[in-house]
Structures are given as structure tokens and as C-alpha cells.
Amino acid sequence: MSATGEERRDLGCRQLESQTPTGRSALHSATRRVPRLAKRWPKGDVAGMKWLGFGIGAMLVGVGALWMWLPRGERPALGPTLGRLADCPDSPNCACSEASEPARRVDALAYRGDPVEAQRRLRELLDADAELHRVAERPGYLRYEAITQIWRFVDDVEFLLEPAGSRIQLRSASRIGHSDLGANRRRLERIRRRWTAVPE
């Protein structure tokens, strides 16, 4: 007599259990853990869920407050003095084409022709950079603030065109902190690559 479909299925299940003895024990172990979890977090424990939500909300508010109150530093009084940009401070979070220390020095930008036209091209290039925000401009001088995306730290970035020459001096410095991990130098080098790619 041939076995029915129900009998064949039962037979297959018994064979599978006999071949994989750990499968049944794993299933029993998993079912034993469910009541433990239920005891830790009783079903319908509305008060516990409210406290959990309150804790998460308080944590998010704390992170937001920390982000809002992070020190960003006052805007320093910068600008050229006697035809030069300010030197870098003692802390290694600055890069400048006129730095007295070689480790912080970068090459100036080169331009040809009218300095007024060169400043216009430089301003358009910098204004298109989402990281930079122009805060001051006068003939031969541009000043920007670079705001980092996550922590919103502010760096001061300056550009000074030599009126009788063919160079643009540049400087980028962090307002707070000690080390910038090379961020200011990388910023100026990125601006240099974009500047050299702009047709004169």
C-alpha cells in the first residue's frame, strides 16, 4: 500500500530530525528564550515604553544642544598688514603662502593680466564652493569662512592679490583647536587645482 502525502511528510520530518540532532535542540533553546525576554519586557508595559522613549528623546536633545553650543570662536580681526597676510599661529592648524615656517607654507596662486579681472575670476570660483562663505571683499582682498559639515567648525580663509605682481597670496587657519590634521592645507591645494583649471 502506498503512503499518503501526510505520511510521507511526517516520515521526511523524522528523517531530517534524526540526521540533524542539533536542529531540534536549537529550536527548543530558542523557544526557551522567548519567555525570558517576555519577562524582561512584559507585554503591554506602556510605562516602560514611555520611559524608553523619554530616554531616547533626552539623548537626542542633549546631542543637539552640544552641537549648538560647540565653541566656534569669535571672528578674528584679519586682513593684510603692510601688504602681507598674517603669519600662522604657533598651533599647527594653519597653512599660508607667506608663512615663515616651511612646514606650513604653500605656493601662491599665479595669474596673468589685470588684477581686477583676476579677482573677479577668483571670487566666482570661491563663491561656487559650498564650503566657503564670503564675509569681506575690497580691491585686492577676499575673505571667506569655511564651515565644516558635521561639527560646524569655522576656518578663516584669505586671499591677497599683489597689485604689482602676478601672484595671489592665500591663507587658511582654524579658529579653535590645536591640530587640523592637514585640513587647511588640503583646502588651499583643492582651491589651487580648481584655479589652474579655470581658463584665463
PDB file of C-alpha atoms in Angstrom:
ATOM      1  CA  MET A   1       0.000   0.000   0.000  1.00  0.00           C
ATOM      2  CA  SER A   2       1.442   3.375  -0.942  1.00  0.00           C
ATOM      3  CA  ALA A   3       1.904   6.025   1.739  1.00  0.00           C
ATOM      4  CA  THR A   4      -0.297   9.062   1.685  1.00  0.00           C
ATOM      5  CA  GLY A   5       1.095  12.599   1.302  1.00  0.00           C
ATOM      6  CA  GLU A   6       0.648  13.248   5.027  1.00  0.00           C
ATOM      7  CA  GLU A   7       2.565  10.095   5.929  1.00  0.00           C
ATOM      8  CA  ARG A   8       5.401  10.927   3.540  1.00  0.00           C
ATOM      9  CA  ARG A   9       5.745  14.413   5.039  1.00  0.00           C
ATOM     10  CA  ASP A  10       5.859  13.028   8.594  1.00  0.00           C
ATOM     11  CA  LEU A  11       8.433  10.466   7.544  1.00  0.00           C
ATOM     12  CA  GLY A  12      10.616  13.152   5.944  1.00  0.00           C
ATOM     13  CA  CYS A  13      10.457  15.310   9.077  1.00  0.00           C
ATOM     14  CA  ARG A  14      11.520  12.381  11.279  1.00  0.00           C
ATOM     15  CA  GLN A  15      14.418  11.574   8.952  1.00  0.00           C
ATOM     16  CA  LEU A  16      15.573  15.200   8.965  1.00  0.00           C
ATOM     17  CA  GLU A  17      15.472  15.352  12.751  1.00  0.00           C
ATOM     18  CA  SER A  18      17.457  12.120  13.036  1.00  0.00           C
ATOM     19  CA  GLN A  19      20.110  13.450  10.613  1.00  0.00           C
ATOM     20  CA  THR A  20      20.413  16.834  12.326  1.00  0.00           C
ATOM     21  CA  PRO A  21      20.070  16.305  16.043  1.00  0.00           C
ATOM     22  CA  THR A  22      21.206  19.823  16.788  1.00  0.00           C
ATOM     23  CA  GLY A  23      18.278  21.294  14.891  1.00  0.00           C
ATOM     24  CA  ARG A  24      15.746  20.152  17.480  1.00  0.00           C
ATOM     25  CA  SER A  25      17.876  21.314  20.416  1.00  0.00           C
ATOM     26  CA  ALA A  26      18.378  24.712  18.769  1.00  0.00           C
ATOM     27  CA  LEU A  27      14.630  25.042  18.304  1.00  0.00           C
ATOM     28  CA  HIS A  28      13.961  24.108  21.934  1.00  0.00           C
ATOM     29  CA  SER A  29      16.651  26.558  23.098  1.00  0.00           C
ATOM     30  CA  ALA A  30      15.108  29.372  21.065  1.00  0.00           C
ATOM     31  CA  THR A  31      11.639  28.683  22.432  1.00  0.00           C
ATOM     32  CA  ARG A  32      13.011  28.743  25.968  1.00  0.00           C
ATOM     33  CA  ARG A  33      14.499  32.207  25.428  1.00  0.00           C
ATOM     34  CA  VAL A  34      11.187  33.758  24.418  1.00  0.00           C
ATOM     35  CA  PRO A  35       9.617  33.628  27.906  1.00  0.00           C
ATOM     36  CA  ARG A  36      12.767  35.173  29.372  1.00  0.00           C
ATOM     37  CA  LEU A  37      12.539  38.150  27.038  1.00  0.00           C
ATOM     38  CA  ALA A  38       8.861  38.433  27.783  1.00  0.00           C
ATOM     39  CA  LYS A  39       9.631  38.591  31.495  1.00  0.00           C
ATOM     40  CA  ARG A  40      12.219  41.319  30.957  1.00  0.00           C
ATOM     41  CA  TRP A  41       9.830  43.420  28.892  1.00  0.00           C
ATOM     42  CA  PRO A  42       6.237  42.444  29.823  1.00  0.00           C
ATOM     43  CA  LYS A  43       3.672  42.677  27.103  1.00  0.00           C
ATOM     44  CA  GLY A  44       1.652  45.844  27.397  1.00  0.00           C
ATOM     45  CA  ASP A  45       4.203  47.608  29.606  1.00  0.00           C
ATOM     46  CA  VAL A  46       3.231  51.052  28.385  1.00  0.00           C
ATOM     47  CA  ALA A  47       5.048  52.847  31.199  1.00  0.00           C
ATOM     48  CA  GLY A  48       8.329  51.124  30.346  1.00  0.00           C
ATOM     49  CA  MET A  49       7.993  52.029  26.693  1.00  0.00           C
ATOM     50  CA  LYS A  50       7.300  55.638  27.642  1.00  0.00           C
ATOM     51  CA  TRP A  51      10.429  55.777  29.776  1.00  0.00           C
ATOM     52  CA  LEU A  52      12.459  54.311  26.928  1.00  0.00           C
ATOM     53  CA  GLY A  53      11.104  56.915  24.531  1.00  0.00           C
ATOM     54  CA  PHE A  54      11.797  59.648  27.078  1.00  0.00           C
ATOM     55  CA  GLY A  55      15.394  58.487  27.448  1.00  0.00           C
ATOM     56  CA  ILE A  56      15.992  58.433  23.696  1.00  0.00           C
ATOM     57  CA  GLY A  57      14.424  61.868  23.318  1.00  0.00           C
ATOM     58  CA  ALA A  58      16.552  63.317  26.105  1.00  0.00           C
ATOM     59  CA  MET A  59      19.680  61.889  24.496  1.00  0.00           C
ATOM     60  CA  LEU A  60      18.805  63.467  21.141  1.00  0.00           C
ATOM     61  CA  VAL A  61      18.126  66.813  22.795  1.00  0.00           C
ATOM     62  CA  GLY A  62      21.476  66.614  24.569  1.00  0.00           C
ATOM     63  CA  VAL A  63      23.328  65.898  21.341  1.00  0.00           C
ATOM     64  CA  GLY A  64      21.540  68.784  19.635  1.00  0.00           C
ATOM     65  CA  ALA A  65      22.385  71.159  22.471  1.00  0.00           C
ATOM     66  CA  LEU A  66      26.022  70.078  22.368  1.00  0.00           C
ATOM     67  CA  TRP A  67      26.096  70.712  18.623  1.00  0.00           C
ATOM     68  CA  MET A  68      24.551  74.168  19.072  1.00  0.00           C
ATOM     69  CA  TRP A  69      26.883  75.210  21.888  1.00  0.00           C
ATOM     70  CA  LEU A  70      30.145  73.925  20.483  1.00  0.00           C
ATOM     71  CA  PRO A  71      32.702  76.749  20.606  1.00  0.00           C
ATOM     72  CA  ARG A  72      33.316  78.222  17.172  1.00  0.00           C
ATOM     73  CA  GLY A  73      35.415  81.186  18.205  1.00  0.00           C
ATOM     74  CA  GLU A  74      34.943  84.880  17.627  1.00  0.00           C
ATOM     75  CA  ARG A  75      35.652  86.267  14.188  1.00  0.00           C
ATOM     76  CA  PRO A  76      39.268  87.483  14.386  1.00  0.00           C
ATOM     77  CA  ALA A  77      40.453  90.818  13.079  1.00  0.00           C
ATOM     78  CA  LEU A  78      42.304  89.772   9.944  1.00  0.00           C
ATOM     79  CA  GLY A  79      43.391  91.419   6.733  1.00  0.00           C
ATOM     80  CA  PRO A  80      46.669  92.453   5.128  1.00  0.00           C
ATOM     81  CA  THR A  81      49.195  94.413   7.137  1.00  0.00           C
ATOM     82  CA  LEU A  82      51.869  96.273   5.193  1.00  0.00           C
ATOM     83  CA  GLY A  83      50.918  94.289   2.101  1.00  0.00           C
ATOM     84  CA  ARG A  84      51.141  90.871   3.764  1.00  0.00           C
ATOM     85  CA  LEU A  85      48.718  88.377   5.260  1.00  0.00           C
ATOM     86  CA  ALA A  86      49.016  87.436   8.920  1.00  0.00           C
ATOM     87  CA  ASP A  87      51.544  84.761   9.756  1.00  0.00           C
ATOM     88  CA  CYS A  88      50.365  81.401  11.055  1.00  0.00           C
ATOM     89  CA  PRO A  89      49.986  80.977  14.836  1.00  0.00           C
ATOM     90  CA  ASP A  90      52.070  78.582  16.884  1.00  0.00           C
ATOM     91  CA  SER A  91      49.452  75.815  16.669  1.00  0.00           C
ATOM     92  CA  PRO A  92      49.716  73.509  13.611  1.00  0.00           C
ATOM     93  CA  ASN A  93      46.257  74.318  12.242  1.00  0.00           C
ATOM     94  CA  CYS A  94      47.145  76.834   9.565  1.00  0.00           C
ATOM     95  CA  ALA A  95      48.576  76.980   6.053  1.00  0.00           C
ATOM     96  CA  CYS A  96      49.739  80.140   4.305  1.00  0.00           C
ATOM     97  CA  SER A  97      51.739  81.068   1.227  1.00  0.00           C
ATOM     98  CA  GLU A  98      53.600  83.684   3.282  1.00  0.00           C
ATOM     99  CA  ALA A  99      54.222  81.507   6.343  1.00  0.00           C
ATOM    100  CA  SER A 100      57.632  81.928   7.919  1.00  0.00           C
ATOM    101  CA  GLU A 101      57.754  78.225   8.767  1.00  0.00           C
ATOM    102  CA  PRO A 102      58.296  75.968   5.718  1.00  0.00           C
ATOM    103  CA  ALA A 103      56.089  73.185   7.121  1.00  0.00           C
ATOM    104  CA  ARG A 104      53.063  75.488   6.917  1.00  0.00           C
ATOM    105  CA  ARG A 105      53.902  77.180   3.651  1.00  0.00           C
ATOM    106  CA  VAL A 106      52.005  76.597   0.419  1.00  0.00           C
ATOM    107  CA  ASP A 107      52.601  78.031  -3.035  1.00  0.00           C
ATOM    108  CA  ALA A 108      50.816  81.214  -4.035  1.00  0.00           C
ATOM    109  CA  LEU A 109      48.347  81.234  -6.911  1.00  0.00           C
ATOM    110  CA  ALA A 110      49.612  82.622 -10.203  1.00  0.00           C
ATOM    111  CA  TYR A 111      47.698  84.923 -12.530  1.00  0.00           C
ATOM    112  CA  ARG A 112      48.352  86.997 -15.616  1.00  0.00           C
ATOM    113  CA  GLY A 113      46.872  90.257 -16.753  1.00  0.00           C
ATOM    114  CA  ASP A 114      44.596  92.667 -14.923  1.00  0.00           C
ATOM    115  CA  PRO A 115      44.402  92.060 -11.142  1.00  0.00           C
ATOM    116  CA  VAL A 116      40.798  93.300 -11.103  1.00  0.00           C
ATOM    117  CA  GLU A 117      39.827  90.626 -13.612  1.00  0.00           C
ATOM    118  CA  ALA A 118      41.828  88.034 -11.687  1.00  0.00           C
ATOM    119  CA  GLN A 119      39.963  88.943  -8.501  1.00  0.00           C
ATOM    120  CA  ARG A 120      36.628  88.616 -10.308  1.00  0.00           C
ATOM    121  CA  ARG A 121      37.515  85.137 -11.559  1.00  0.00           C
ATOM    122  CA  LEU A 122      38.753  84.099  -8.129  1.00  0.00           C
ATOM    123  CA  ARG A 123      35.607  85.411  -6.449  1.00  0.00           C
ATOM    124  CA  GLU A 124      33.359  83.471  -8.832  1.00  0.00           C
ATOM    125  CA  LEU A 125      35.361  80.302  -8.239  1.00  0.00           C
ATOM    126  CA  LEU A 126      35.213  80.657  -4.456  1.00  0.00           C
ATOM    127  CA  ASP A 127      31.538  81.650  -4.347  1.00  0.00           C
ATOM    128  CA  ALA A 128      30.703  78.395  -6.140  1.00  0.00           C
ATOM    129  CA  ASP A 129      32.320  76.384  -3.338  1.00  0.00           C
ATOM    130  CA  ALA A 130      29.604  75.171  -0.945  1.00  0.00           C
ATOM    131  CA  GLU A 131      32.063  75.108   1.958  1.00  0.00           C
ATOM    132  CA  LEU A 132      33.048  78.773   1.636  1.00  0.00           C
ATOM    133  CA  HIS A 133      31.033  81.848   2.619  1.00  0.00           C
ATOM    134  CA  ARG A 134      32.306  85.303   1.668  1.00  0.00           C
ATOM    135  CA  VAL A 135      32.433  87.747   4.572  1.00  0.00           C
ATOM    136  CA  ALA A 136      34.628  90.582   3.257  1.00  0.00           C
ATOM    137  CA  GLU A 137      35.915  91.985  -0.014  1.00  0.00           C
ATOM    138  CA  ARG A 138      37.820  95.032  -1.092  1.00  0.00           C
ATOM    139  CA  PRO A 139      40.137  95.728  -4.025  1.00  0.00           C
ATOM    140  CA  GLY A 140      42.864  93.109  -3.984  1.00  0.00           C
ATOM    141  CA  TYR A 141      41.498  91.198  -0.968  1.00  0.00           C
ATOM    142  CA  LEU A 142      38.929  88.456  -0.363  1.00  0.00           C
ATOM    143  CA  ARG A 143      37.975  86.842   2.918  1.00  0.00           C
ATOM    144  CA  TYR A 144      35.855  83.720   3.427  1.00  0.00           C
ATOM    145  CA  GLU A 145      34.720  81.464   6.225  1.00  0.00           C
ATOM    146  CA  ALA A 146      34.878  77.713   5.716  1.00  0.00           C
ATOM    147  CA  ILE A 147      32.339  75.796   7.820  1.00  0.00           C
ATOM    148  CA  THR A 148      32.832  72.059   8.293  1.00  0.00           C
ATOM    149  CA  GLN A 149      29.815  69.898   7.514  1.00  0.00           C
ATOM    150  CA  ILE A 150      29.396  67.853  10.707  1.00  0.00           C
ATOM    151  CA  TRP A 151      30.669  69.855  13.680  1.00  0.00           C
ATOM    152  CA  ARG A 152      30.314  73.291  12.026  1.00  0.00           C
ATOM    153  CA  PHE A 153      33.790  74.431  12.989  1.00  0.00           C
ATOM    154  CA  VAL A 154      34.851  77.674  11.299  1.00  0.00           C
ATOM    155  CA  ASP A 155      38.135  78.306   9.475  1.00  0.00           C
ATOM    156  CA  ASP A 156      39.187  81.711   8.139  1.00  0.00           C
ATOM    157  CA  VAL A 157      40.391  81.791   4.528  1.00  0.00           C
ATOM    158  CA  GLU A 158      42.026  84.857   2.936  1.00  0.00           C
ATOM    159  CA  PHE A 159      43.325  85.840  -0.485  1.00  0.00           C
ATOM    160  CA  LEU A 160      45.550  88.820  -1.272  1.00  0.00           C
ATOM    161  CA  LEU A 161      46.373  89.864  -4.837  1.00  0.00           C
ATOM    162  CA  GLU A 162      49.719  91.534  -5.375  1.00  0.00           C
ATOM    163  CA  PRO A 163      48.900  94.701  -7.333  1.00  0.00           C
ATOM    164  CA  ALA A 164      52.299  94.984  -8.952  1.00  0.00           C
ATOM    165  CA  GLY A 165      52.912  91.292  -9.404  1.00  0.00           C
ATOM    166  CA  SER A 166      51.315  88.146 -10.722  1.00  0.00           C
ATOM    167  CA  ARG A 167      50.643  86.198  -7.544  1.00  0.00           C
ATOM    168  CA  ILE A 168      47.735  85.708  -5.151  1.00  0.00           C
ATOM    169  CA  GLN A 169      48.770  85.042  -1.579  1.00  0.00           C
ATOM    170  CA  LEU A 170      46.448  82.732   0.367  1.00  0.00           C
ATOM    171  CA  ARG A 171      45.923  81.703   3.959  1.00  0.00           C
ATOM    172  CA  SER A 172      43.613  79.265   5.773  1.00  0.00           C
ATOM    173  CA  ALA A 173      43.568  78.903   9.573  1.00  0.00           C
ATOM    174  CA  SER A 174      41.322  77.254  12.156  1.00  0.00           C
ATOM    175  CA  ARG A 175      39.795  79.477  14.818  1.00  0.00           C
ATOM    176  CA  ILE A 176      39.865  76.919  17.629  1.00  0.00           C
ATOM    177  CA  GLY A 177      41.681  73.706  18.431  1.00  0.00           C
ATOM    178  CA  HIS A 178      45.284  72.743  18.026  1.00  0.00           C
ATOM    179  CA  SER A 179      45.738  70.377  15.086  1.00  0.00           C
ATOM    180  CA  ASP A 180      43.636  70.361  11.922  1.00  0.00           C
ATOM    181  CA  LEU A 181      45.070  67.062  10.575  1.00  0.00           C
ATOM    182  CA  GLY A 182      46.095  68.914   7.419  1.00  0.00           C
ATOM    183  CA  ALA A 183      42.593  70.184   6.582  1.00  0.00           C
ATOM    184  CA  ASN A 184      43.649  73.782   5.867  1.00  0.00           C
ATOM    185  CA  ARG A 185      46.468  72.734   3.565  1.00  0.00           C
ATOM    186  CA  ARG A 186      44.171  70.346   1.687  1.00  0.00           C
ATOM    187  CA  ARG A 187      41.636  73.135   1.271  1.00  0.00           C
ATOM    188  CA  LEU A 188      44.165  75.502  -0.277  1.00  0.00           C
ATOM    189  CA  GLU A 189      45.530  72.781  -2.538  1.00  0.00           C
ATOM    190  CA  ARG A 190      41.994  71.989  -3.704  1.00  0.00           C
ATOM    191  CA  ILE A 191      41.438  75.676  -4.489  1.00  0.00           C
ATOM    192  CA  ARG A 192      44.731  75.725  -6.395  1.00  0.00           C
ATOM    193  CA  ARG A 193      43.682  72.793  -8.577  1.00  0.00           C
ATOM    194  CA  ARG A 194      40.406  74.481  -9.402  1.00  0.00           C
ATOM    195  CA  TRP A 195      42.145  77.798 -10.093  1.00  0.00           C
ATOM    196  CA  THR A 196      44.622  76.300 -12.526  1.00  0.00           C
ATOM    197  CA  ALA A 197      41.738  74.598 -14.346  1.00  0.00           C
ATOM    198  CA  VAL A 198      39.934  77.920 -14.935  1.00  0.00           C
ATOM    199  CA  PRO A 199      40.805  79.416 -18.348  1.00  0.00           C
ATOM    200  CA  GLU A 200      42.236  82.919 -18.196  1.00  0.00           C
TER     201      GLU A 200
END
